[in-house]
Coordinates of C-alpha atoms in Angstrom, one line a residue:
X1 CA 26.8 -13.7 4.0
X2 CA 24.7 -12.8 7.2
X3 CA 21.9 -15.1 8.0
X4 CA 20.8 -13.7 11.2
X5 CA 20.2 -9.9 13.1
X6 CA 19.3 -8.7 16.0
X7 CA 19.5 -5.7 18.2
X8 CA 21.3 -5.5 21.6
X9 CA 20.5 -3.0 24.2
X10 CA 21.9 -2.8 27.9
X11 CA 24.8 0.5 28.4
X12 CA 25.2 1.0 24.7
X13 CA 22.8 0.1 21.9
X14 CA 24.2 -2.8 19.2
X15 CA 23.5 -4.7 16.0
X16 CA 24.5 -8.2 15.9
X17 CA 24.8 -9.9 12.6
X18 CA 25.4 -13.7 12.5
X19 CA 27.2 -14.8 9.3
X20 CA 28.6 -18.3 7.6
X21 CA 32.4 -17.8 8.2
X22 CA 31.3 -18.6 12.5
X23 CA 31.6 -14.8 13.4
X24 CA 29.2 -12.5 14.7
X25 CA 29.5 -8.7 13.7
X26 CA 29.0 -6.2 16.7
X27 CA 27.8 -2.9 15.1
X28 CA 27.8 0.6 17.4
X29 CA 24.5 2.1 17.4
X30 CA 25.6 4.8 20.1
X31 CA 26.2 7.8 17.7
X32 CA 22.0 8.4 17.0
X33 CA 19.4 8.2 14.8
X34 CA 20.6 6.5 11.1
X35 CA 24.5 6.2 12.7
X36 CA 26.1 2.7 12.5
X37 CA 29.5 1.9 13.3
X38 CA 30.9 -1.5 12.8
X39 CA 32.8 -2.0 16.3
X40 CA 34.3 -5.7 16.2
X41 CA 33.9 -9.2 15.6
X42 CA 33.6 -12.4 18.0
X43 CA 34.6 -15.8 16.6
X44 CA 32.4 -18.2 17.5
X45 CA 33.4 -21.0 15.8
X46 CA 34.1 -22.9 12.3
X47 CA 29.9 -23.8 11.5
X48 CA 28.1 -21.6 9.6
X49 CA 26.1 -19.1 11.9
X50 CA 22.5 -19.2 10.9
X51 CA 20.6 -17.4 13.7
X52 CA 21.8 -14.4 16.7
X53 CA 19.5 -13.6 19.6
X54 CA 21.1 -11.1 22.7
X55 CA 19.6 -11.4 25.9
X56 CA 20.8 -8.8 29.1
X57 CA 24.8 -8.8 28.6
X58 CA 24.8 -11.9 26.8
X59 CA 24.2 -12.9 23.1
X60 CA 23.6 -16.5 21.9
X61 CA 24.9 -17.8 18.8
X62 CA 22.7 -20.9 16.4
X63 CA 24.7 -22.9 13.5
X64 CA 25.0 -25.6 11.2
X65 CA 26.2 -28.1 14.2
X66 CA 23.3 -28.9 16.8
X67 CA 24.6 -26.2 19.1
X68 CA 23.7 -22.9 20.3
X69 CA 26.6 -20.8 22.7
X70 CA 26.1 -18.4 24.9
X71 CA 28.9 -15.5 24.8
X72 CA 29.5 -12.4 26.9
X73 CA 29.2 -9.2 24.8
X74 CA 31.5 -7.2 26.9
X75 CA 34.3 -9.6 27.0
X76 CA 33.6 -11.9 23.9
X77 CA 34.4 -15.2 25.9
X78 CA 32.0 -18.0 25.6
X79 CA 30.3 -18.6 28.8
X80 CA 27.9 -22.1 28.0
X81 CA 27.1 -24.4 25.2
X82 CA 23.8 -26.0 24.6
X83 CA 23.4 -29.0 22.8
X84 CA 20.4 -29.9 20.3
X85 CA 19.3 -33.3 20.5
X86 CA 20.3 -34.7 15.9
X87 CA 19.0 -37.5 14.1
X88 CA 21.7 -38.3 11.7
X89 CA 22.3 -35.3 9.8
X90 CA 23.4 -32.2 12.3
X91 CA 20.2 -30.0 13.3
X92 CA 20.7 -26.4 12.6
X93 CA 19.3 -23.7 14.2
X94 CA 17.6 -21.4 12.1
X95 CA 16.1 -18.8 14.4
X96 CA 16.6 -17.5 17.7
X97 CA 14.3 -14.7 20.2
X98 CA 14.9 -13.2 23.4
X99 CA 11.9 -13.7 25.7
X100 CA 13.7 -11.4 28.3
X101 CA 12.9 -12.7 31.7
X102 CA 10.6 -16.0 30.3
X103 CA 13.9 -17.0 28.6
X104 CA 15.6 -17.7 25.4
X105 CA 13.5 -19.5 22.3
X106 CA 14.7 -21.9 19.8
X107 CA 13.2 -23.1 16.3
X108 CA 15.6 -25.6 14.3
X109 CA 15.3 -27.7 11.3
X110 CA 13.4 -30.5 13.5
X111 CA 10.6 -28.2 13.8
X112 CA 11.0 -28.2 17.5
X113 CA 10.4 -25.1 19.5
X114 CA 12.2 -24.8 22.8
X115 CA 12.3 -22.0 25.4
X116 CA 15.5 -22.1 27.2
X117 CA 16.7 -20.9 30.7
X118 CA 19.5 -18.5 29.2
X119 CA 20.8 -18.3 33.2
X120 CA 21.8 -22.5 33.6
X121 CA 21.2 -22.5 29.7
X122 CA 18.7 -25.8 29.9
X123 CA 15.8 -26.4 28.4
X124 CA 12.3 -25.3 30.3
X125 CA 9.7 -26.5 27.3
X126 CA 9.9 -28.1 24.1
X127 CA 7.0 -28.5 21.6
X128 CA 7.2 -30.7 18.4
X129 CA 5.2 -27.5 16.6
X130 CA 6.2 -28.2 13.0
X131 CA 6.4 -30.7 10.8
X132 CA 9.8 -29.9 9.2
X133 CA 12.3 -26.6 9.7
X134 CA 11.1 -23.9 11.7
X135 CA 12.5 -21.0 9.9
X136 CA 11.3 -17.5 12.1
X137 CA 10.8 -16.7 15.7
X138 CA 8.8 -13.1 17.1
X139 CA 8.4 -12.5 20.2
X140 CA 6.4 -9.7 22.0
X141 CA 8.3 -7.1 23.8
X142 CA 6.9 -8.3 27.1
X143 CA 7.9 -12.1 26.6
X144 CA 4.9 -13.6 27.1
X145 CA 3.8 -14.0 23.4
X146 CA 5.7 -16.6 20.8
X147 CA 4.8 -17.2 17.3
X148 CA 6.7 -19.6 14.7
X149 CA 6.9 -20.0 11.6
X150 CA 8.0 -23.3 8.9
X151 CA 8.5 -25.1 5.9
X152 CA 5.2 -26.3 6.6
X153 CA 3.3 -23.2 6.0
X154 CA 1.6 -22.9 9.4
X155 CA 2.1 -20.4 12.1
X156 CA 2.3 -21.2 15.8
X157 CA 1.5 -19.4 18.5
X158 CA 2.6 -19.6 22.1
X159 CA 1.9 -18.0 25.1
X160 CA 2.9 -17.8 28.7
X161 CA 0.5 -18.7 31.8
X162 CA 0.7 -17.0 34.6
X163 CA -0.2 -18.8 37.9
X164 CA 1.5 -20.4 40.9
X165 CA 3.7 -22.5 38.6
X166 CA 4.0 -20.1 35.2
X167 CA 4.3 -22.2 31.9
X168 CA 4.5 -22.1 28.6
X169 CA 1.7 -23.4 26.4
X170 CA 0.8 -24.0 22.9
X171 CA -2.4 -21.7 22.4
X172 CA -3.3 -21.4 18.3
X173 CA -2.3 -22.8 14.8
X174 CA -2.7 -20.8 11.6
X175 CA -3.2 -22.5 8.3
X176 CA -3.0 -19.3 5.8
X177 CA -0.3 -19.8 3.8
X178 CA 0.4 -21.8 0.9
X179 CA 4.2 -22.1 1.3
X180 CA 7.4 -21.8 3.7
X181 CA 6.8 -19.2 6.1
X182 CA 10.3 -17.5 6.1
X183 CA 9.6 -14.4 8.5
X184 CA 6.6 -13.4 11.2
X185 CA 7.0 -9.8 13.0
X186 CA 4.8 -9.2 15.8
X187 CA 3.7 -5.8 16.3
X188 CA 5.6 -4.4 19.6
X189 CA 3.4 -1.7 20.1
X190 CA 0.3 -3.3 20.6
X191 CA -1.7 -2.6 24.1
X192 CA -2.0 -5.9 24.5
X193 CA -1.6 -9.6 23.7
X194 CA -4.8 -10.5 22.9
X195 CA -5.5 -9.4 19.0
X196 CA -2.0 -8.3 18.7
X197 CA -1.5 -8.0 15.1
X198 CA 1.5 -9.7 13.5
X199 CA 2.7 -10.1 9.8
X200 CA 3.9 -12.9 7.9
X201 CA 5.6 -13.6 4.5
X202 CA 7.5 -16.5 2.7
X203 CA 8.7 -17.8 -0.5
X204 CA 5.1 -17.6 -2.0
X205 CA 5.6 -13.5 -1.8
X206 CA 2.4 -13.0 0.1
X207 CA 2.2 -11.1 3.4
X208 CA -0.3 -12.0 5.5
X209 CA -1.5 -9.5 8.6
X210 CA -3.2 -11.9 11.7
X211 CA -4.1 -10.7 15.0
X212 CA -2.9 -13.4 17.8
X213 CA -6.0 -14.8 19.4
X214 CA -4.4 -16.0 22.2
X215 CA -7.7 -16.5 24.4
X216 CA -10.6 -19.2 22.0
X217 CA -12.1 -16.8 19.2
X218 CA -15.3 -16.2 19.9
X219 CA -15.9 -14.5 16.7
X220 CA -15.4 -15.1 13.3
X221 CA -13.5 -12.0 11.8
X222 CA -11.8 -10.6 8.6
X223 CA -8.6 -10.3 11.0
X224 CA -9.2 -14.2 12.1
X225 CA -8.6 -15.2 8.0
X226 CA -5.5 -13.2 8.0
X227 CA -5.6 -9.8 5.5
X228 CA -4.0 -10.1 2.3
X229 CA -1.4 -7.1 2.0
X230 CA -0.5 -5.9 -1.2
X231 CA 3.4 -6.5 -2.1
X232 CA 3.4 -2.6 -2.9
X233 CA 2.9 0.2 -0.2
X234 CA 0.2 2.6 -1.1
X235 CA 2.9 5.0 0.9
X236 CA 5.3 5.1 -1.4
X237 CA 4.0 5.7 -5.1
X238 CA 5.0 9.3 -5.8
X239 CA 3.6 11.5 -8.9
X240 CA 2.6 15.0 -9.2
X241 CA 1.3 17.0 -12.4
X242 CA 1.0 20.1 -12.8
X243 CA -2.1 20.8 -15.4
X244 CA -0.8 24.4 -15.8
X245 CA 2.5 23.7 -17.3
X246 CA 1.9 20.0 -18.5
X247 CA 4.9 18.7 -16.2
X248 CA 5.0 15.7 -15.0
X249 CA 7.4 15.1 -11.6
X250 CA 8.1 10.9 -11.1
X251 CA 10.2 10.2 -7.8
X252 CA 12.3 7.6 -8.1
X253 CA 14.7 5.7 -5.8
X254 CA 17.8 8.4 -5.9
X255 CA 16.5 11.0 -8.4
X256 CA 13.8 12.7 -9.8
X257 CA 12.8 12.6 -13.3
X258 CA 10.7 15.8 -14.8
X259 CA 8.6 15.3 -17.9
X260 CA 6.9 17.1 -20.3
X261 CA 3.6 16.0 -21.4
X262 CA 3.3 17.2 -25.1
X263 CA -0.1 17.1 -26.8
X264 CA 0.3 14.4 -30.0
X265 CA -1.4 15.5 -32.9
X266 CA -4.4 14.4 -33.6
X267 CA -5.4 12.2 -37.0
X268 CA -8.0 14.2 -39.7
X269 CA -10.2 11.2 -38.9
X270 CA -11.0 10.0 -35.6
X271 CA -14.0 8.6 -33.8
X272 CA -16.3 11.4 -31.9
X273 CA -15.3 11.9 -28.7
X274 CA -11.9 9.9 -28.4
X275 CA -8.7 12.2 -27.2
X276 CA -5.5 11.1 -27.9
X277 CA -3.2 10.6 -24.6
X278 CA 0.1 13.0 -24.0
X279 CA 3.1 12.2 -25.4
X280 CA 6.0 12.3 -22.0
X281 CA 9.2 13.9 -23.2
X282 CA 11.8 13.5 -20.7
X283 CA 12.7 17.4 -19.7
X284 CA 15.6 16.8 -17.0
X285 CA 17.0 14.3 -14.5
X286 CA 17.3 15.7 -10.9
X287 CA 18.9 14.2 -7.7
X288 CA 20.1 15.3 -4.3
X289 CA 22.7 15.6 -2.8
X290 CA 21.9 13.0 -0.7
X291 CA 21.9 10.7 -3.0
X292 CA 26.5 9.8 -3.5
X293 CA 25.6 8.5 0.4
X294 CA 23.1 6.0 -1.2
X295 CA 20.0 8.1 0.3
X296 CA 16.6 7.7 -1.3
X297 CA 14.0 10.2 -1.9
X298 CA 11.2 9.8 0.9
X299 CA 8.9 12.8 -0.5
X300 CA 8.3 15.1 -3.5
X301 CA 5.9 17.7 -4.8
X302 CA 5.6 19.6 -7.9
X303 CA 3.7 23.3 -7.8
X304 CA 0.6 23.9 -9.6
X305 CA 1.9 26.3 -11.7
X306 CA 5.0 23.8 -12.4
X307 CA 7.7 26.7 -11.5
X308 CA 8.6 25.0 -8.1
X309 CA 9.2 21.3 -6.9
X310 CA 9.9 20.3 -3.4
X311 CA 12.0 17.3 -2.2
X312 CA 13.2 15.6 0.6
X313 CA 15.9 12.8 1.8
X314 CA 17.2 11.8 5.1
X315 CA 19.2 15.0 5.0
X316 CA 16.2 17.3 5.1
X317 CA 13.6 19.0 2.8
X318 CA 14.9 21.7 -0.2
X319 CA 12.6 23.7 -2.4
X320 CA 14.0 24.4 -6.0
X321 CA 12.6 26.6 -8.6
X322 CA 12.2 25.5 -12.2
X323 CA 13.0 27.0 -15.6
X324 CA 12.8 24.0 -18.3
X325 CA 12.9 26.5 -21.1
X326 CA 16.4 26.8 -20.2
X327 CA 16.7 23.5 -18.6
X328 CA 17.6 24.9 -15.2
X329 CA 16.9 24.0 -11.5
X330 CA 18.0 26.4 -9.1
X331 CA 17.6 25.6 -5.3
X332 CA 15.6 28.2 -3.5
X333 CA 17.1 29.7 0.1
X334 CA 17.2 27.2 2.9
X335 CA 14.0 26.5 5.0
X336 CA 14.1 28.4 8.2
X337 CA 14.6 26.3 11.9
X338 CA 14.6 22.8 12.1
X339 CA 12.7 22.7 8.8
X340 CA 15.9 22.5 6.4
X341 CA 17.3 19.4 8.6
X342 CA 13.9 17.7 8.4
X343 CA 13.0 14.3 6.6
X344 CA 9.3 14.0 5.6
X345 CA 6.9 11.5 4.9
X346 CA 4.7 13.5 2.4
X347 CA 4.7 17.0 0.5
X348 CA 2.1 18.6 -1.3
X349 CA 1.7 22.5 -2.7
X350 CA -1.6 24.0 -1.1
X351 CA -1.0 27.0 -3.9
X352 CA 1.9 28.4 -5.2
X353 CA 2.1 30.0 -2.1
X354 CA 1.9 27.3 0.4
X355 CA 4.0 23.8 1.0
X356 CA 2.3 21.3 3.5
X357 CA 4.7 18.3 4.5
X358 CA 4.6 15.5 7.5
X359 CA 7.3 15.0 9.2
X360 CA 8.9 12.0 9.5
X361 CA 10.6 11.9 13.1
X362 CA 6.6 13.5 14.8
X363 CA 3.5 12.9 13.9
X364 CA 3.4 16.9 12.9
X365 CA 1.9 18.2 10.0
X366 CA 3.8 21.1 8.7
X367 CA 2.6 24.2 7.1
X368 CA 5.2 26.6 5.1
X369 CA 4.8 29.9 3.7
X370 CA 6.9 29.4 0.1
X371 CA 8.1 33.4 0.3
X372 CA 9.1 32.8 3.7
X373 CA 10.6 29.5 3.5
X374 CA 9.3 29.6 7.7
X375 CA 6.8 27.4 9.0
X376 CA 3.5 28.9 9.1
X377 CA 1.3 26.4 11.1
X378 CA 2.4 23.1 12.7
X379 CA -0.4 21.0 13.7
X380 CA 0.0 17.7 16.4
X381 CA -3.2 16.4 16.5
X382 CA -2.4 13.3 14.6
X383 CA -0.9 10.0 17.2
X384 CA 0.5 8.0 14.3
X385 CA 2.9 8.9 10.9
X386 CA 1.3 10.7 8.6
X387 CA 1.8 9.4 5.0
X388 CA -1.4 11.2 2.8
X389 CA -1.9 14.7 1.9
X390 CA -4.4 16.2 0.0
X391 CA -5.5 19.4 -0.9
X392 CA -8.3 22.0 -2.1
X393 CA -9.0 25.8 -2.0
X394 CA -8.6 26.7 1.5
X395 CA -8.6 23.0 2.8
X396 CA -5.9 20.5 3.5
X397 CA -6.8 16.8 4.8
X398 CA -4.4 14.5 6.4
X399 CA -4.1 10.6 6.6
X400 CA -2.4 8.4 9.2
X401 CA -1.6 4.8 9.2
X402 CA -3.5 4.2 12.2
X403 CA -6.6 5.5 10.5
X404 CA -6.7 9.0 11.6
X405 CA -7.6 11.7 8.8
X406 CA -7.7 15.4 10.0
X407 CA -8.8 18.6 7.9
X408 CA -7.2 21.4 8.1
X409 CA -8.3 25.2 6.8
X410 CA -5.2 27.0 5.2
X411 CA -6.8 30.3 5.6
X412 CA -7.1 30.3 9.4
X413 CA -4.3 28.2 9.8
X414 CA -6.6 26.0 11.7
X415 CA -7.8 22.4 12.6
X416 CA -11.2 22.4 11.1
X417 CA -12.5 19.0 11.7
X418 CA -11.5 15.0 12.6
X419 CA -13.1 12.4 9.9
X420 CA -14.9 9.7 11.5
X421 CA -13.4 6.5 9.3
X422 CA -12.4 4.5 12.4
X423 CA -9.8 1.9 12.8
X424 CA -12.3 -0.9 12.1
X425 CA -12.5 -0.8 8.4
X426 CA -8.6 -0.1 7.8
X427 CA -6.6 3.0 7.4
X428 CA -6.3 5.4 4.7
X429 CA -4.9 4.9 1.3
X430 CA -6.0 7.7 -0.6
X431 CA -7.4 11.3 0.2
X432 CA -8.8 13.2 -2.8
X433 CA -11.3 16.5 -2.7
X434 CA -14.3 16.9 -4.7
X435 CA -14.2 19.4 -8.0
X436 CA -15.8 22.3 -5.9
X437 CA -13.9 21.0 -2.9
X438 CA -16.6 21.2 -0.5
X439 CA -16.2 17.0 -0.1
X440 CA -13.5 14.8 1.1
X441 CA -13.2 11.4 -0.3
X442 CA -11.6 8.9 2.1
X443 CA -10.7 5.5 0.8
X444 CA -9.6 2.9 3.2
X445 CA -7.4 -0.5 3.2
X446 CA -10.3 -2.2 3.6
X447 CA -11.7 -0.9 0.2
X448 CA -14.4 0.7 1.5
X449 CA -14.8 4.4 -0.1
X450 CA -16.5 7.3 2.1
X451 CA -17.8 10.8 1.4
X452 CA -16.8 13.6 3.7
X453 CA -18.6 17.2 3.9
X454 CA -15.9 19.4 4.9
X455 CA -18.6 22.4 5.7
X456 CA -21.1 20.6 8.1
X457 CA -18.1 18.8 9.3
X458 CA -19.9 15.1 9.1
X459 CA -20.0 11.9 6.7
X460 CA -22.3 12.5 4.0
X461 CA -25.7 11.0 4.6
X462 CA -26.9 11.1 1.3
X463 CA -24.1 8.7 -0.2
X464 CA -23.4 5.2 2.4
X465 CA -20.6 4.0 2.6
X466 CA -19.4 2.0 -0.6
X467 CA -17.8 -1.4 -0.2
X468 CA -15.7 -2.2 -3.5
X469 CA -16.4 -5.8 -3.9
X470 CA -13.9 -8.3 -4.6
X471 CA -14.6 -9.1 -8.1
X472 CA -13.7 -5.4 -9.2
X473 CA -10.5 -5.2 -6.6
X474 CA -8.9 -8.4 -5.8
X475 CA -8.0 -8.2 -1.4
X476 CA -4.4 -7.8 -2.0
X477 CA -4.7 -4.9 -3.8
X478 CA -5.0 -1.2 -2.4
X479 CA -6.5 2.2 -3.5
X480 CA -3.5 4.1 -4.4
X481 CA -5.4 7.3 -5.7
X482 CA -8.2 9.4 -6.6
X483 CA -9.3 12.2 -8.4
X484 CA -12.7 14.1 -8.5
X485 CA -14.3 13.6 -12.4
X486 CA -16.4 16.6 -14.0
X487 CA -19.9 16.5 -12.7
X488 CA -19.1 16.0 -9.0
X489 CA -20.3 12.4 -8.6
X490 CA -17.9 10.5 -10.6
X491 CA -14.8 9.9 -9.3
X492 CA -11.3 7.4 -10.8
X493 CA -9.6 5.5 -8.6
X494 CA -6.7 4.0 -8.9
X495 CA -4.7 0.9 -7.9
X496 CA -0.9 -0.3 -8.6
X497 CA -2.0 -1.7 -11.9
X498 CA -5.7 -0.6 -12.9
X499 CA -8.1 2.2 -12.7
X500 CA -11.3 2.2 -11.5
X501 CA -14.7 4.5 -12.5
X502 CA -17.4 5.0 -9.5
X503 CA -20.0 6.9 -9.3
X504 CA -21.2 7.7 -6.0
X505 CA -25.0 9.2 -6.2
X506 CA -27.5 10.4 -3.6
X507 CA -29.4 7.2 -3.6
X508 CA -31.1 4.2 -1.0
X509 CA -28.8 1.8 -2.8
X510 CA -25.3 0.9 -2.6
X511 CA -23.6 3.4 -5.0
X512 CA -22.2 1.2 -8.5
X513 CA -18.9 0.6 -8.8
X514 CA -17.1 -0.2 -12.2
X515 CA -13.9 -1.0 -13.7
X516 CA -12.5 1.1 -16.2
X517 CA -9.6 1.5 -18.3
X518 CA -6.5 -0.4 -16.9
X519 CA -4.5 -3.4 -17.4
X520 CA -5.1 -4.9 -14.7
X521 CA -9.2 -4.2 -13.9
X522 CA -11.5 -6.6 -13.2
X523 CA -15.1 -6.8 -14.6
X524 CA -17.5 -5.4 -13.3

């Protein structure tokens, strides 16, 4: 079993993997993006190996025996040994970080934290941080941020002071969770250390998302509590009907399924105004060619009129055309360029006529004529991955995960306009056009639903910005969803287990929001 990873860089990039038969695995990286080669294996010793941290040439090995040994990578000779201070029982070293040039850190199953010299491999601080194991180290890319996790539920943060005679000190404590914290990850592209974000998770299946205050908090702050994170990505739920046809695309892990909804027939007597749902028939399994490697789908889209589907894997993106009378697929001519070797993100049909798709390697979003299988339009103005498409007439409105949603006209091929939603209140979860598709709706993570007017290019004034409270959508939860209801000013949302009815109305009020049909909606 392997208990511990890491990555190695210095003249070739490497994997390590520490595992319980006292070996650690060296994994190539050198042959590219999504190439790994297993290369060879050092023998550490008989202890199990719980935890593996590389630092410069060297990497340094933590076990089942109070000991953590420093090793050359090159040559796989041990260079040092450290030695844990034991009561009784041997102390095991469950985690390990690189601090680069602040040092190595420790956290072992005396909930101590150390930072060692990894040079003359002694020991430059030690604080009694937890009260039992500490189970997971982060560290920022810089090496002057250090967070901790334990048994004990609570989340340490450490930081390095600069000055005539630097140091490390304890700076914060976080009480959030309920049980063992078994993993923290610190976000390594933050600008900087203060209100860094980080994520946390443990055996009570919650991840938590904190920012590191690392300076006294002045202010009280939704990020100060720690946000609640759904254990489902919005990202990654993947459906597409096609009202025309009554088909019914589902992506799944390594194939697609294509349904047909068939309309049940309806009893002599039933109640005015109730409509019986669809009956799914499953029509044909599909999967790529991708998937005898073990590749999953990453993106999917079925056509309006249900006569083409688009897919992607980390192989590329195919377009296939449909004929379920005679339970057929055929794959259509390759995309042109760089297109046909390109994984996506998302995929949605503009028309029958049009295929937008983000790309997953950019931050592009992709426009491509279906005749032409040629890339019409690529648009850049988008600094984070795109994950949300949506689509109307002769708009198309994009979503990033650092909050940024762009509309696009598909007529001009043109940037029309950036939506103001700001970083503040979250980042987009769902995208969905109005019935006449004059209006964007924009939901964010931090359930707060706005109103878009694509023509005057501005946040609808008429209709405030609509807070769902927590009663009606519990804070782990996200809006997966939505779709514009007859009328204009009702709209269903829709989470990973319930749907919700709002109506959003010209009015000095907040605009009412209700739950509806689902299994899992709350009252309102």
């Amino acid at each position: 079993a392997v208990w511990g990873l890491c990555a190695a860089g210095g003249g070739a990039a490497y994997a390590l993997a520490a595992c319980d038969d006292g070996t650690v695995r060296v994994f190539s990286l050198a042959g590219g993006r999504g190439s790994i080669e297993y290369a060879r294996r050092i023998n550490v010793g008989r202890p199990r190996l719980l935890s593996v941290a590389a630092s410069g040439p060297d990497l340094f090995a933590g076990g089942s025996d109070s000991e953590i040994t420093k090793w050359s990578l090159a040559t796989g000779t041990c260079e040092a040994k450290m030695q844990l201070e034991r009561h009784g029982a041997h102390t095991l070293v469950w985690a390990l970080a690189s601090l680069g040039e602040r040092g190595l850190a420790s956290g072992d199953s005396l909930g101590v934290v150390q930072i060692w010299d990894p040079v003359s491999c002694t020991v430059l601080c030690r604080f009694a941080a937890h009260q039992a194991d500490v189970l997971s180290l982060a560290a920022s890319p810089s090496g002057d941020l250090l967070l901790s996790g334990g048994i004990d539920a609570k989340i340490s943060l450490f930081a390095w002071q600069a000055g005539a005679e630097g140091q490390w000190v304890s700076r914060s404590v976080d009480f959030r969770h309920t049980h063992d914290v078994r993993a923290v990850a610190l976000d390594s592209l933050a600008a900087q250390a203060e209100g860094a974000p980080y994520v946390a998770g443990g055996v009570a299946g919650r991840l938590l998302m904190h920012r590191a205050h690392v300076a006294a908090v002045q202010e009280k702050s939704p990020w100060h509590d720690g946000l609640d994170l759904s254990s489902f990505s919005p990202l990654l739920q993947r459906a597409s009907v096609a009202q025309g046809s009554r088909l019914l695309l589902c992506q799944r892990n390594e194939h697609l399924e294509l349904w047909y909804l068939k309309q049940p027939p309806l009893p002599a007597s039933r109640p005015p105004g109730a409509v019986a749902p669809p009956e799914g028939v499953l029509a044909m399994r599909i999967a790529l060619g991708g998937a005898k490697d073990g590749q999953h789908i990453c993106a999917s889209a079925l056509a309006p009129d249900g006569t083409l589907f688009a897919a992607s894997d980390a192989s590329g993106t195919r377009l296939f055309r449909i004929d379920v009378g005679e339970m057929e697929v055929r794959r259509e001519g390759a995309l042109a360029g760089d297109l046909a070797g390109t994984a996506v993100r998302a995929l949605l049909f503009c028309s029958a006529g049009l295929l937008a798709l983000a790309t997953w390697q950019t931050h592009e979003v992709v426009v491509v004529g279906v005749p032409q299988l040629a890339a019409l339009a690529r648009f850049g103005e988008h600094k984070a991955p795109v994950a949300l498409l949506a689509a109307a007439g002769e708009w198309l409105a994009s979503g990033d995960a650092a909050g940024g949603v762009h509309v696009f006209n598909t007529d001009s091929l043109a940037h029309h306009a950036r939506v103001p939603v700001g970083s503040e209140r979250g980042f987009p979860t769902a995208l969905a056009f109005g019935a006449q598709g004059g209006r964007l709706l924009v939901a964010l993570s931090g359930h707060v639903v706005l109103l878009f007017d694509v023509e005057a290019m501005a946040l609808l004034a008429s209709v405030p910005p609509v807070f769902v409270p927590a009663r009606v959508l519990p804070k782990h939860e996200r809006i997966c969803g939505a779709a514009a209801l007859a009328g204009g000013q009702r709209w269903l949302l829709w989470t990973h287990d319930s749907l919700l009815s709002m109506e959003l109305q010209p009015a000095t009020g907040a605009a009412e929001a209700e739950a509806g049909a689902g299994p899992g909606a709350g009252g309102a």
